[in-house]
Short mmCIF file of C-alpha atoms in Angstrom, two decimals:
data_model
loop_
_atom_site.label_atom_id
_atom_site.label_comp_id
_atom_site.label_asym_id
_atom_site.label_seq_id
_atom_site.Cartn_x
_atom_site.Cartn_y
_atom_site.Cartn_z
CA MET A 1 11.44 33.72 2.21
CA ARG A 2 11.84 32.09 -1.37
CA ASP A 3 15.87 32.74 -1.25
CA ARG A 4 15.13 30.17 1.93
CA ASN A 5 12.58 27.64 0.48
CA TRP A 6 15.64 24.77 -0.34
CA LEU A 7 16.05 24.59 3.69
CA LEU A 8 12.61 23.81 4.13
CA VAL A 9 13.24 21.00 1.64
CA ALA A 10 16.91 19.66 2.17
CA PRO A 11 15.61 17.44 5.36
CA GLY A 12 13.05 15.50 3.11
CA VAL A 13 14.80 15.47 0.71
CA LEU A 14 17.94 13.96 2.04
CA TRP A 15 15.95 11.60 4.28
CA LEU A 16 15.38 9.94 1.01
CA LEU A 17 17.85 10.12 -0.76
CA GLY A 18 20.22 8.40 2.19
CA LEU A 19 17.07 6.13 3.06
CA MET A 20 16.18 4.81 -0.12
CA VAL A 21 18.23 6.26 -3.37
CA VAL A 22 21.09 5.07 -1.64
CA PRO A 23 19.75 2.24 -0.91
CA CYS A 24 18.57 1.66 -3.95
CA LEU A 25 21.76 2.20 -5.53
CA LEU A 26 23.82 -0.65 -3.33
CA ILE A 27 21.41 -2.71 -4.42
CA PHE A 28 22.49 -2.48 -7.70
CA LEU A 29 26.03 -2.63 -7.18
CA LEU A 30 25.88 -5.58 -4.91
CA ALA A 31 24.09 -7.15 -8.04
CA PHE A 32 27.41 -7.55 -9.54
CA PHE A 33 29.66 -9.70 -6.82
CA GLU A 34 29.61 -12.19 -5.37
CA ARG A 35 28.81 -14.03 -2.04
CA GLY A 36 31.69 -14.91 0.11
CA THR A 37 32.43 -18.09 1.52
CA TYR A 38 30.93 -17.73 4.92
CA GLY A 39 27.90 -15.57 4.33
CA GLY A 40 28.77 -11.72 3.10
CA ILE A 41 29.52 -10.33 -0.18
CA ASP A 42 33.31 -11.38 -1.43
CA TRP A 43 34.09 -7.20 -2.28
CA ASN A 44 37.32 -8.75 -4.75
CA ALA A 45 35.97 -10.16 -7.44
CA PRO A 46 32.96 -8.55 -9.64
CA THR A 47 31.36 -10.55 -11.63
CA PHE A 48 28.03 -11.41 -14.47
CA GLU A 49 27.71 -14.06 -12.66
CA ASN A 50 24.64 -13.51 -10.21
CA LEU A 51 23.81 -11.71 -13.83
CA ARG A 52 23.63 -15.22 -16.00
CA ARG A 53 21.99 -16.69 -12.87
CA ALA A 54 19.08 -14.66 -12.92
CA ALA A 55 18.60 -15.77 -16.46
CA ASP A 56 18.51 -19.72 -15.95
CA PRO A 57 15.50 -21.06 -17.71
CA LEU A 58 14.40 -21.56 -13.55
CA TYR A 59 14.28 -17.98 -12.40
CA LEU A 60 12.86 -16.82 -16.08
CA THR A 61 9.85 -19.34 -15.13
CA ILE A 62 9.47 -17.63 -11.61
CA PHE A 63 9.43 -14.05 -12.91
CA TRP A 64 6.83 -14.98 -16.11
CA ASP A 65 4.84 -16.80 -13.60
CA SER A 66 4.87 -13.19 -11.14
CA ALA A 67 4.05 -11.42 -14.57
CA ARG A 68 1.29 -13.63 -15.37
CA ILE A 69 -0.02 -13.58 -12.23
CA ALA A 70 0.02 -9.93 -11.66
CA LEU A 71 -1.47 -9.16 -15.47
CA LEU A 72 -4.65 -11.20 -14.43
CA ALA A 73 -4.42 -8.93 -11.39
CA ALA A 74 -4.30 -5.61 -13.00
CA VAL A 75 -6.70 -6.71 -15.76
CA LEU A 76 -9.49 -8.37 -12.47
CA ALA A 77 -8.89 -5.93 -11.13
CA LEU A 78 -9.41 -2.78 -13.91
CA LEU A 79 -12.61 -5.06 -14.21
CA ILE A 80 -14.63 -4.82 -11.02
CA GLY A 81 -13.35 -0.91 -10.52
CA TYR A 82 -14.17 0.71 -13.34
CA PRO A 83 -17.34 0.24 -12.83
CA ALA A 84 -17.98 0.29 -9.51
CA ALA A 85 -16.24 4.30 -9.99
CA TYR A 86 -18.22 4.37 -12.91
CA ALA A 87 -20.76 4.23 -10.43
CA ILE A 88 -19.56 6.76 -8.12
CA SER A 89 -19.05 9.18 -10.90
CA LYS A 90 -23.07 8.85 -11.09
CA ALA A 91 -23.65 9.22 -7.71
CA GLN A 92 -25.82 11.79 -6.38
CA GLU A 93 -22.93 14.14 -5.67
CA LYS A 94 -23.34 14.54 -1.74
CA TYR A 95 -23.23 10.87 -1.59
CA GLN A 96 -20.10 10.64 -3.71
CA THR A 97 -17.51 11.80 -1.11
CA ALA A 98 -18.29 8.48 1.28
CA LEU A 99 -18.70 5.85 -1.27
CA LEU A 100 -15.44 6.79 -2.64
CA PHE A 101 -14.47 6.55 1.50
CA LEU A 102 -16.43 3.36 1.75
CA ALA A 103 -14.48 1.90 -1.10
CA MET A 104 -11.06 2.67 0.28
CA LEU A 105 -10.85 2.04 3.07
CA PRO A 106 -9.43 -1.56 3.28
CA PHE A 107 -7.20 -0.61 1.92
CA TRP A 108 -5.68 1.45 5.61
CA THR A 109 -6.14 -1.65 7.26
CA ASN A 110 -3.98 -3.73 7.79
CA TYR A 111 -2.81 -5.98 4.93
CA LEU A 112 -1.68 -9.05 6.76
CA ILE A 113 -5.04 -8.80 7.94
CA ARG A 114 -6.79 -7.92 4.73
CA THR A 115 -4.76 -11.27 4.54
CA TYR A 116 -5.80 -13.20 6.03
CA ALA A 117 -9.53 -13.38 6.77
CA TRP A 118 -9.83 -15.12 3.48
CA ILE A 119 -7.81 -17.71 4.14
CA VAL A 120 -10.13 -18.24 7.00
CA LEU A 121 -13.03 -17.84 3.64
CA LEU A 122 -10.63 -20.19 2.07
CA ASN A 123 -9.59 -23.45 3.59
CA PRO A 124 -10.40 -26.95 3.80
CA ALA A 125 -12.61 -26.20 7.67
CA GLY A 126 -13.53 -22.07 6.36
CA LEU A 127 -16.43 -20.86 5.99
CA ILE A 128 -16.97 -21.54 2.22
CA ASN A 129 -15.99 -25.20 2.78
CA THR A 130 -18.47 -26.26 4.80
CA GLN A 131 -21.50 -23.23 3.51
CA LEU A 132 -21.36 -25.87 0.44
CA MET A 133 -21.04 -29.07 2.13
CA HIS A 134 -23.09 -27.91 4.70
CA LEU A 135 -26.62 -27.53 2.06
CA GLY A 136 -24.97 -30.64 0.14
CA LEU A 137 -23.26 -28.21 -3.29
CA VAL A 138 -20.11 -30.22 -3.04
CA LYS A 139 -18.63 -33.17 -1.29
CA GLU A 140 -16.57 -32.82 -0.28
CA PRO A 141 -14.06 -29.38 -0.06
CA LEU A 142 -12.85 -27.57 -2.52
CA PRO A 143 -9.13 -27.66 -3.30
CA LEU A 144 -9.57 -23.11 -2.33
CA LEU A 145 -6.64 -23.01 -0.62
CA TYR A 146 -3.40 -22.63 -1.68
CA ASN A 147 -3.46 -21.72 -5.03
CA GLU A 148 -2.91 -19.77 -7.99
CA PHE A 149 -6.57 -19.26 -7.95
CA ALA A 150 -5.91 -17.96 -4.04
CA VAL A 151 -3.13 -15.37 -5.09
CA VAL A 152 -5.02 -14.03 -7.59
CA LEU A 153 -7.95 -13.55 -5.31
CA GLY A 154 -5.93 -11.94 -2.77
CA LEU A 155 -4.50 -9.33 -4.83
CA VAL A 156 -7.83 -8.49 -6.66
CA TYR A 157 -8.70 -8.21 -3.22
CA ASN A 158 -6.29 -6.14 -1.73
CA TYR A 159 -5.70 -3.76 -4.54
CA THR A 160 -9.21 -3.63 -6.55
CA PRO A 161 -9.77 0.01 -4.04
CA PHE A 162 -6.14 1.87 -6.30
CA VAL A 163 -7.57 1.20 -9.78
CA ILE A 164 -12.09 2.54 -8.03
CA LEU A 165 -9.68 5.47 -7.57
CA ALA A 166 -7.49 6.79 -9.69
CA VAL A 167 -10.26 5.06 -12.96
CA TYR A 168 -12.84 7.62 -10.46
CA SER A 169 -9.88 10.96 -10.28
CA SER A 170 -9.86 10.57 -14.26
CA LEU A 171 -13.97 10.44 -14.31
CA GLN A 172 -13.73 13.26 -12.37
CA ARG A 173 -11.56 15.73 -14.30
CA MET A 174 -13.20 14.87 -18.12
CA ASP A 175 -15.73 17.05 -19.20
CA PRO A 176 -18.92 15.30 -19.16
CA SER A 177 -20.28 17.62 -21.48
CA LEU A 178 -18.44 14.69 -24.11
CA PRO A 179 -20.72 12.05 -23.51
CA GLU A 180 -23.77 14.43 -23.32
CA ALA A 181 -22.70 15.57 -27.05
CA SER A 182 -22.50 12.01 -28.40
CA ARG A 183 -25.52 11.38 -26.80
CA ASP A 184 -27.54 13.83 -27.83
CA LEU A 185 -25.75 13.21 -31.67
CA GLY A 186 -26.89 10.36 -31.64
CA ALA A 187 -25.21 7.66 -30.33
CA GLY A 188 -26.55 5.29 -28.46
CA ALA A 189 -25.05 4.59 -24.27
CA TRP A 190 -22.64 1.85 -25.36
CA THR A 191 -20.52 3.58 -28.19
CA THR A 192 -20.75 6.76 -26.30
CA PHE A 193 -18.48 5.03 -23.78
CA PHE A 194 -16.72 3.07 -25.53
CA ARG A 195 -15.50 5.80 -27.91
CA ILE A 196 -15.97 8.88 -25.62
CA THR A 197 -15.73 7.99 -21.97
CA LEU A 198 -13.08 5.04 -22.18
CA PRO A 199 -10.80 6.79 -24.04
CA LEU A 200 -10.84 10.08 -21.82
CA THR A 201 -10.05 7.65 -18.86
CA ALA A 202 -6.80 5.38 -20.33
CA ALA A 203 -5.10 7.44 -18.06
CA GLY A 204 -7.57 6.21 -14.82
CA VAL A 205 -6.94 2.83 -16.64
CA ALA A 206 -3.10 3.26 -17.39
CA ALA A 207 -2.48 4.66 -14.46
CA GLY A 208 -4.55 1.48 -12.20
CA ALA A 209 -3.68 -1.50 -14.28
CA VAL A 210 0.47 -0.31 -13.62
CA PHE A 211 -0.29 0.51 -9.49
CA VAL A 212 -2.04 -3.29 -9.98
CA PHE A 213 0.85 -4.86 -12.05
CA VAL A 214 4.04 -3.18 -9.59
CA LEU A 215 2.52 -3.82 -6.86
CA SER A 216 1.73 -7.60 -7.07
CA ILE A 217 4.72 -8.72 -8.54
CA GLY A 218 6.54 -7.84 -5.94
CA ASN A 219 4.36 -8.73 -3.94
CA PHE A 220 5.09 -11.44 -0.77
CA ILE A 221 2.98 -11.72 1.52
CA THR A 222 0.26 -13.19 -0.42
CA PRO A 223 1.96 -15.84 -2.36
CA ASP A 224 3.33 -16.81 0.99
CA LEU A 225 0.32 -16.75 3.21
CA LEU A 226 -2.50 -17.94 0.15
CA GLY A 227 -0.02 -19.84 -1.81
CA GLY A 228 1.31 -21.83 0.91
CA GLY A 229 4.21 -22.03 -0.21
CA LYS A 230 3.39 -23.87 -3.74
CA LEU A 231 3.48 -21.60 -5.57
CA GLN A 232 6.77 -19.18 -6.34
CA MET A 233 7.11 -14.87 -7.57
CA VAL A 234 9.18 -12.99 -7.25
CA GLY A 235 8.98 -11.04 -4.00
CA ASN A 236 9.20 -14.19 -2.02
CA LEU A 237 11.96 -15.31 -3.72
CA ILE A 238 14.75 -12.60 -3.71
CA TYR A 239 12.78 -12.94 0.67
CA ASP A 240 14.97 -16.54 0.56
CA GLN A 241 17.80 -15.30 -0.69
CA PHE A 242 18.69 -13.27 2.34
CA LEU A 243 17.05 -14.67 4.52
CA THR A 244 17.55 -18.59 4.15
CA ALA A 245 19.12 -19.24 1.07
CA ARG A 246 22.00 -16.53 2.47
CA ASP A 247 22.84 -15.21 -0.41
CA TRP A 248 22.33 -10.81 -0.91
CA PRO A 249 24.46 -10.71 -3.93
CA PHE A 250 21.69 -13.17 -5.80
CA GLY A 251 18.64 -11.04 -4.06
CA ALA A 252 19.53 -8.05 -4.79
CA THR A 253 20.26 -9.51 -8.79
CA LEU A 254 16.67 -9.69 -8.28
CA SER A 255 15.80 -6.79 -6.48
CA GLY A 256 17.69 -4.36 -9.14
CA LEU A 257 15.61 -6.23 -11.98
CA LEU A 258 12.01 -5.72 -10.65
CA ILE A 259 13.59 -2.75 -9.87
CA ALA A 260 13.84 -2.13 -13.56
CA ILE A 261 11.13 -3.15 -14.57
CA MET A 262 9.20 -0.12 -12.38
CA MET A 263 10.35 1.93 -13.40
CA LEU A 264 9.90 0.93 -17.35
CA LEU A 265 6.38 0.48 -16.56
CA LEU A 266 6.23 3.98 -14.45
CA PHE A 267 7.84 5.86 -17.65
CA ALA A 268 5.71 4.25 -19.66
CA GLN A 269 2.69 5.47 -17.65
CA ALA A 270 3.76 8.68 -17.47
CA VAL A 271 4.16 8.98 -21.60
CA ALA A 272 0.62 7.75 -22.40
CA ALA A 273 -0.74 9.97 -19.60
CA ASN A 274 1.31 12.97 -21.07
CA ARG A 275 0.50 11.77 -24.85
CA ALA A 276 -3.69 11.78 -23.38
CA GLY A 277 -3.19 15.31 -21.70
CA GLY A 278 -1.95 17.14 -24.40
CA ARG A 279 -4.59 15.59 -26.90
CA HIS A 280 -6.73 16.37 -24.70
CA ALA A 281 -6.27 19.37 -23.32
CA MET B 1 -27.59 4.97 -12.28
CA PRO B 2 -28.20 2.29 -14.15
CA SER B 3 -29.74 -0.76 -11.91
CA ALA B 4 -26.75 -2.66 -13.55
CA LEU B 5 -24.47 -0.08 -12.34
CA ARG B 6 -26.54 -0.12 -8.63
CA LEU B 7 -26.15 -4.49 -8.46
CA HIS B 8 -22.09 -4.05 -9.64
CA LEU B 9 -21.31 -1.58 -6.74
CA ALA B 10 -22.88 -3.03 -4.13
CA GLY B 11 -21.01 -6.74 -5.24
CA THR B 12 -18.07 -4.50 -4.89
CA PHE B 13 -18.71 -3.71 -1.99
CA ALA B 14 -19.68 -6.35 -0.25
CA PHE B 15 -16.15 -8.13 -2.17
CA LEU B 16 -14.84 -5.50 0.17
CA TYR B 17 -16.60 -5.61 3.00
CA LEU B 18 -17.42 -9.69 4.00
CA PRO B 19 -14.86 -10.73 4.54
CA ILE B 20 -13.19 -8.07 7.17
CA ILE B 21 -17.43 -8.83 9.21
CA VAL B 22 -17.11 -12.31 8.88
CA LEU B 23 -13.19 -11.84 10.55
CA MET B 24 -15.54 -9.47 12.69
CA VAL B 25 -18.42 -11.69 14.02
CA LEU B 26 -16.27 -14.93 14.88
CA SER B 27 -14.08 -12.74 17.10
CA LEU B 28 -17.40 -13.26 18.93
CA ASN B 29 -18.02 -16.24 18.26
CA LYS B 30 -17.76 -19.07 21.67
CA ALA B 31 -17.19 -21.94 19.53
CA GLY B 32 -13.41 -20.35 18.38
CA LEU B 33 -14.30 -22.52 14.76
CA PRO B 34 -16.30 -21.33 11.51
CA THR B 35 -18.40 -24.66 11.68
CA ALA B 36 -20.50 -23.90 14.99
CA TRP B 37 -21.96 -20.86 16.38
CA GLY B 38 -21.86 -20.90 20.29
CA GLY B 39 -23.37 -17.66 21.21
CA VAL B 40 -21.42 -14.21 21.15
CA SER B 41 -18.18 -13.87 23.54
CA PHE B 42 -15.43 -12.18 24.97
CA GLU B 43 -13.40 -15.03 25.86
CA TRP B 44 -11.14 -14.27 22.46
CA TYR B 45 -10.07 -11.24 23.71
CA GLY B 46 -9.39 -12.25 26.86
CA LYS B 47 -7.20 -14.29 26.45
CA LEU B 48 -5.06 -11.73 23.60
CA LEU B 49 -4.96 -9.47 26.14
CA ALA B 50 -3.82 -12.35 28.67
CA ASN B 51 -1.04 -12.40 25.69
CA ASP B 52 2.63 -11.15 26.89
CA LYS B 53 3.62 -11.46 23.43
CA VAL B 54 0.90 -9.83 21.86
CA LEU B 55 1.26 -7.45 24.40
CA SER B 56 4.68 -5.92 23.77
CA ALA B 57 5.04 -6.64 20.50
CA ALA B 58 1.78 -4.01 20.39
CA ARG B 59 3.79 -1.71 23.13
CA ASN B 60 6.87 -1.65 20.37
CA SER B 61 4.32 -1.07 17.52
CA PHE B 62 2.95 2.26 18.66
CA VAL B 63 6.60 2.79 20.84
CA VAL B 64 7.44 3.22 16.00
CA ALA B 65 5.27 4.35 15.20
CA VAL B 66 4.60 7.60 17.69
CA PHE B 67 8.80 9.07 16.42
CA ALA B 68 8.04 7.72 13.00
CA THR B 69 4.62 9.74 12.64
CA LEU B 70 6.68 12.37 14.77
CA ILE B 71 9.76 12.77 12.26
CA SER B 72 8.06 12.54 9.81
CA THR B 73 4.93 14.86 10.26
CA VAL B 74 7.95 17.71 10.42
CA ILE B 75 10.09 17.46 8.05
CA GLY B 76 6.85 16.14 5.69
CA THR B 77 5.53 19.43 5.97
CA MET B 78 8.90 20.86 5.62
CA LEU B 79 9.11 19.55 2.35
CA ALA B 80 5.45 20.21 1.39
CA PHE B 81 5.63 23.80 2.11
CA GLY B 82 8.91 24.14 0.55
CA VAL B 83 7.89 21.89 -2.87
CA VAL B 84 4.36 24.37 -3.84
CA ARG B 85 6.73 27.48 -3.75
CA ALA B 86 9.47 26.20 -5.84
CA LYS B 87 10.15 25.84 -9.92
CA PRO B 88 8.61 22.05 -11.23
CA SER B 89 10.72 19.07 -10.59
CA ALA B 90 10.21 15.84 -12.16
CA ALA B 91 12.38 14.65 -10.71
CA ARG B 92 11.69 16.10 -7.66
CA ASP B 93 8.85 14.17 -8.42
CA ALA B 94 9.95 10.96 -8.62
CA LEU B 95 11.55 10.88 -5.89
CA LEU B 96 8.23 12.10 -3.64
CA PHE B 97 6.50 9.21 -5.77
CA ALA B 98 9.34 5.96 -5.88
CA PRO B 99 8.24 5.33 -2.20
CA MET B 100 4.10 4.80 -2.64
CA ILE B 101 4.84 1.78 -4.78
CA ILE B 102 8.42 0.78 -4.54
CA PRO B 103 8.05 -2.90 -3.45
CA ASP B 104 8.56 -3.36 -0.25
CA ILE B 105 9.90 -6.50 -0.48
CA VAL B 106 12.87 -4.52 -2.39
CA LEU B 107 12.99 -1.43 -0.09
CA ALA B 108 13.67 -4.19 2.89
CA ILE B 109 16.68 -5.40 1.64
CA ALA B 110 18.32 -2.76 0.71
CA LEU B 111 17.78 -0.87 3.93
CA LEU B 112 19.25 -4.38 6.05
CA SER B 113 22.09 -4.30 2.73
CA PHE B 114 22.30 -1.09 4.05
CA PHE B 115 22.84 -1.05 7.56
CA THR B 116 24.70 -4.40 7.65
CA LEU B 117 27.62 -3.00 5.45
CA ILE B 118 27.89 0.89 7.51
CA LYS B 119 27.62 -2.19 10.32
CA PHE B 120 24.16 -0.01 11.72
CA LYS B 121 23.01 -0.82 15.07
CA LEU B 122 19.60 -2.63 14.31
CA GLY B 123 16.68 -2.84 16.82
CA LEU B 124 13.03 -0.84 17.46
CA HIS B 125 14.96 2.65 16.38
CA SER B 126 16.92 0.83 12.46
CA ILE B 127 12.39 0.43 11.49
CA VAL B 128 11.41 4.02 12.15
CA LEU B 129 14.27 5.22 9.80
CA ALA B 130 12.95 3.02 7.06
CA HIS B 131 9.18 3.74 7.86
CA VAL B 132 9.53 7.04 8.05
CA VAL B 133 10.69 7.55 4.17
CA PHE B 134 7.27 5.59 2.49
CA ASN B 135 5.92 8.60 5.77
CA ILE B 136 7.38 10.98 4.22
CA ALA B 137 5.77 10.73 0.96
CA PHE B 138 2.01 10.89 2.45
CA VAL B 139 2.88 13.78 4.58
CA CYS B 140 3.69 15.23 1.98
CA ALA B 141 1.22 14.43 -0.43
CA VAL B 142 -1.19 15.33 1.98
CA VAL B 143 -0.66 18.47 3.11
CA ARG B 144 0.53 19.69 -0.40
CA ALA B 145 -2.92 18.91 -1.83
CA ARG B 146 -3.57 21.28 0.54
CA LEU B 147 -1.67 23.65 -0.03
CA GLN B 148 -2.55 23.81 -3.50
CA SER B 149 -5.75 24.59 -2.88
CA PHE B 150 -4.88 27.25 -0.67
CA ASP B 151 -5.98 30.64 -1.42
CA TRP B 152 -2.80 33.18 -0.68
CA SER B 153 -4.70 35.96 -0.72
CA LEU B 154 -5.15 35.65 3.17
CA VAL B 155 -1.30 35.51 3.39
CA GLU B 156 -1.26 39.62 1.38
CA VAL B 157 -4.09 40.34 2.41
CA SER B 158 -2.47 39.26 6.14
CA ARG B 159 0.60 40.59 5.17
CA ASP B 160 -1.18 44.44 4.18
CA LEU B 161 -2.30 45.47 7.15
CA GLY B 162 1.26 45.03 8.34
CA ALA B 163 1.71 41.86 9.72
CA SER B 164 5.29 40.54 9.55
CA ALA B 165 6.47 37.17 7.71
CA SER B 166 6.54 35.22 10.13
CA THR B 167 3.27 36.35 12.40
CA THR B 168 1.13 36.31 9.63
CA PHE B 169 2.99 32.06 9.36
CA LEU B 170 2.07 31.13 12.75
CA ARG B 171 -1.43 33.73 12.81
CA VAL B 172 -3.04 32.58 9.92
CA THR B 173 -1.14 30.11 7.81
CA PHE B 174 -0.73 27.65 10.40
CA PRO B 175 -3.78 27.20 11.52
CA LEU B 176 -5.60 26.98 8.33
CA VAL B 177 -3.24 24.36 6.66
CA LEU B 178 -3.34 22.20 10.67
CA PRO B 179 -6.00 20.01 10.01
CA SER B 180 -4.03 18.72 6.62
CA ILE B 181 -1.55 18.18 9.24
CA ILE B 182 -2.74 16.31 11.61
CA ALA B 183 -4.99 14.18 9.14
CA ALA B 184 -1.73 13.60 7.68
CA ALA B 185 0.29 12.65 11.21
CA LEU B 186 -2.71 10.21 11.58
CA LEU B 187 -2.61 8.42 8.34
CA ALA B 188 0.85 7.83 9.14
CA PHE B 189 0.15 6.38 12.62
CA THR B 190 -1.62 4.05 10.78
CA LEU B 191 0.31 2.87 7.86
CA SER B 192 3.43 2.53 10.22
CA ILE B 193 1.75 0.30 12.91
CA ASP B 194 0.01 -1.86 10.30
CA GLU B 195 3.26 -2.35 8.06
CA PHE B 196 4.83 -5.73 7.76
CA ILE B 197 7.29 -6.33 5.86
CA ILE B 198 10.29 -3.04 5.97
CA ALA B 199 9.98 -3.26 10.10
CA TYR B 200 10.69 -7.57 9.09
CA PHE B 201 13.92 -6.61 7.77
CA THR B 202 15.28 -3.84 9.81
CA ALA B 203 14.03 -5.09 13.59
CA GLY B 204 17.28 -7.40 14.11
CA ALA B 205 16.82 -10.46 15.90
CA GLY B 206 14.81 -10.76 18.65
CA GLN B 207 11.64 -10.46 20.80
CA SER B 208 12.64 -6.86 21.82
CA SER B 209 12.29 -5.98 18.56
CA THR B 210 9.11 -7.41 17.67
CA THR B 211 5.68 -5.22 15.95
CA LEU B 212 2.40 -6.36 16.01
CA PRO B 213 1.92 -7.19 12.12
CA MET B 214 5.54 -9.15 12.93
CA GLN B 215 4.21 -10.94 16.00
CA ILE B 216 0.85 -11.82 13.17
CA TYR B 217 2.79 -13.42 10.84
CA ALA B 218 4.09 -15.25 12.92
CA MET B 219 0.86 -16.55 14.96
CA ILE B 220 -1.00 -17.04 10.99
CA ARG B 221 1.41 -19.43 9.40
CA PHE B 222 0.68 -21.24 12.68
CA GLY B 223 -3.20 -22.03 11.87
CA VAL B 224 -5.93 -19.49 11.75
CA THR B 225 -7.15 -19.34 15.25
CA PRO B 226 -10.38 -17.39 17.09
CA GLU B 227 -7.66 -14.89 18.97
CA ILE B 228 -6.46 -14.11 16.03
CA ASN B 229 -10.38 -13.10 14.60
CA ALA B 230 -10.29 -11.94 17.96
CA MET B 231 -6.78 -8.94 16.71
CA ALA B 232 -7.99 -8.20 13.86
CA THR B 233 -11.28 -7.10 14.50
CA ILE B 234 -9.76 -4.28 16.95
CA ILE B 235 -6.67 -3.89 14.42
CA MET B 236 -9.22 -2.84 12.11
CA PHE B 237 -11.92 -0.74 14.46
CA VAL B 238 -7.96 1.20 15.42
CA SER B 239 -7.70 1.69 11.21
CA PHE B 240 -11.88 2.94 11.10
CA LEU B 241 -11.18 5.37 13.94
CA LEU B 242 -7.89 7.14 12.63
CA VAL B 243 -8.56 6.53 9.15
CA LEU B 244 -12.71 8.13 9.69
CA LEU B 245 -11.32 11.03 12.26
CA ALA B 246 -8.58 11.96 9.62
CA GLN B 247 -11.10 11.84 6.62
CA ARG B 248 -13.41 14.39 8.42
CA LEU B 249 -9.79 17.13 9.75
CA ASN B 250 -9.22 16.67 5.94
CA ARG B 251 -12.45 16.98 3.83
CA ASN B 252 -11.83 15.90 0.28
CA ARG B 253 -7.97 16.70 -0.12
CA ILE B 254 -6.15 12.78 1.27
CA PRO B 255 -5.26 10.90 -1.68
CA GLY B 256 -7.55 7.87 -1.54
CA MET B 257 -10.48 9.16 -0.65
#
């Protein structure tokens, strides 16, 4: 049995190698060529021009803005998600699975629809503005949509469930006698939380934050629909290079940079998780 | 639970569900717009079901999701069985985790470039090939989690009592793992039918390979309409139903549940 194990693993691994790893390597390769005269790729002249162009302040600003928005989304998702996960872990045992399921359920529905829901709520003639005007709280509709606020809100809305899941599972793995011991020894609730519980669930916090950051920085739908084209993020830039400007090598360069950032963060998170695991094992 | 914590949890659920509930309620609004309530009506659902573009897109999505689910369930389940018995490997785990975390837009353009380079014709079949990539990872994760809590002594007992390896697999292992495999398939189907960006890039041109999310995207860009609310409501109910079913089949073992 054991020696034929590779037969079970081979189809899946080959599929992922052929249709994920090879295409991604192709992206790295494309980055070193230029667009042909009639679109397509000019394979005759390898160049570093794309990388130099990506370092242009125009594009660096977009990368920087995307990172800033992604970081903001990650921090806000943590501020909402951590206490929510903590509350679920403190609920009666029999309700915990149901509560976690409810928290994750929105994630399984269409991302476009979840984002569209916010257009309905935030637009000038939308539910929030009409109600505010109806109540006489504002005279003119507030500019809630097509700005950075809407984009961050959309990202936090879509990704908070991940944070809840990640933090909840790290709370489950924590030895519950440790915070109890802290309380018995006279530490207050807040001291116990910040000195014991939070450090022990650092791996969950890191996993959730990295997840939100990575999914946000490469996001295309949210800035497109809620940013209204006014706000450009790396995802939109890549989209434009492929479908509008038809400069595939430059789009590939930007994607390659995105993959590099992502791998760096995941690596850092894995190292942090290993360290935390080693310390508390 | 302290009441502040309870309040925060209630607030979080309100934040997560209110937008969805608003859409569902508005889909029944005869007046169509959120500014006024015109009474309950199923008018928009009727209009939606008379829209040929929506119907053909829904059919395409269904075909893609069925094929992507069948292929990824078989391959992903095999992979899970292989992986739990193999030596631990960080590289292999990274390979299996990557499809869940890679930005959609990156996988989308990578596949588009790849298909174009090898002159592979785009269409519904290329969307299937692409969707299997991330579905394999999800199916494998769900089935693998089940196998990790599997009581292998049952297999030993079966073998000790004289059953062959294949009989043991068919009569003991497989029936016990089957609910998780079905749950994994339901989730794969949900993910595939909802996926937009990768489909958008690997579909090629033309209405013949437009999927439902692509159609929704086109409609949303056009503006807020009561028809979209109706479609959103139907899609959300279908997704909720599939996921609920998956959860009942596979208690506590689905990543994210």
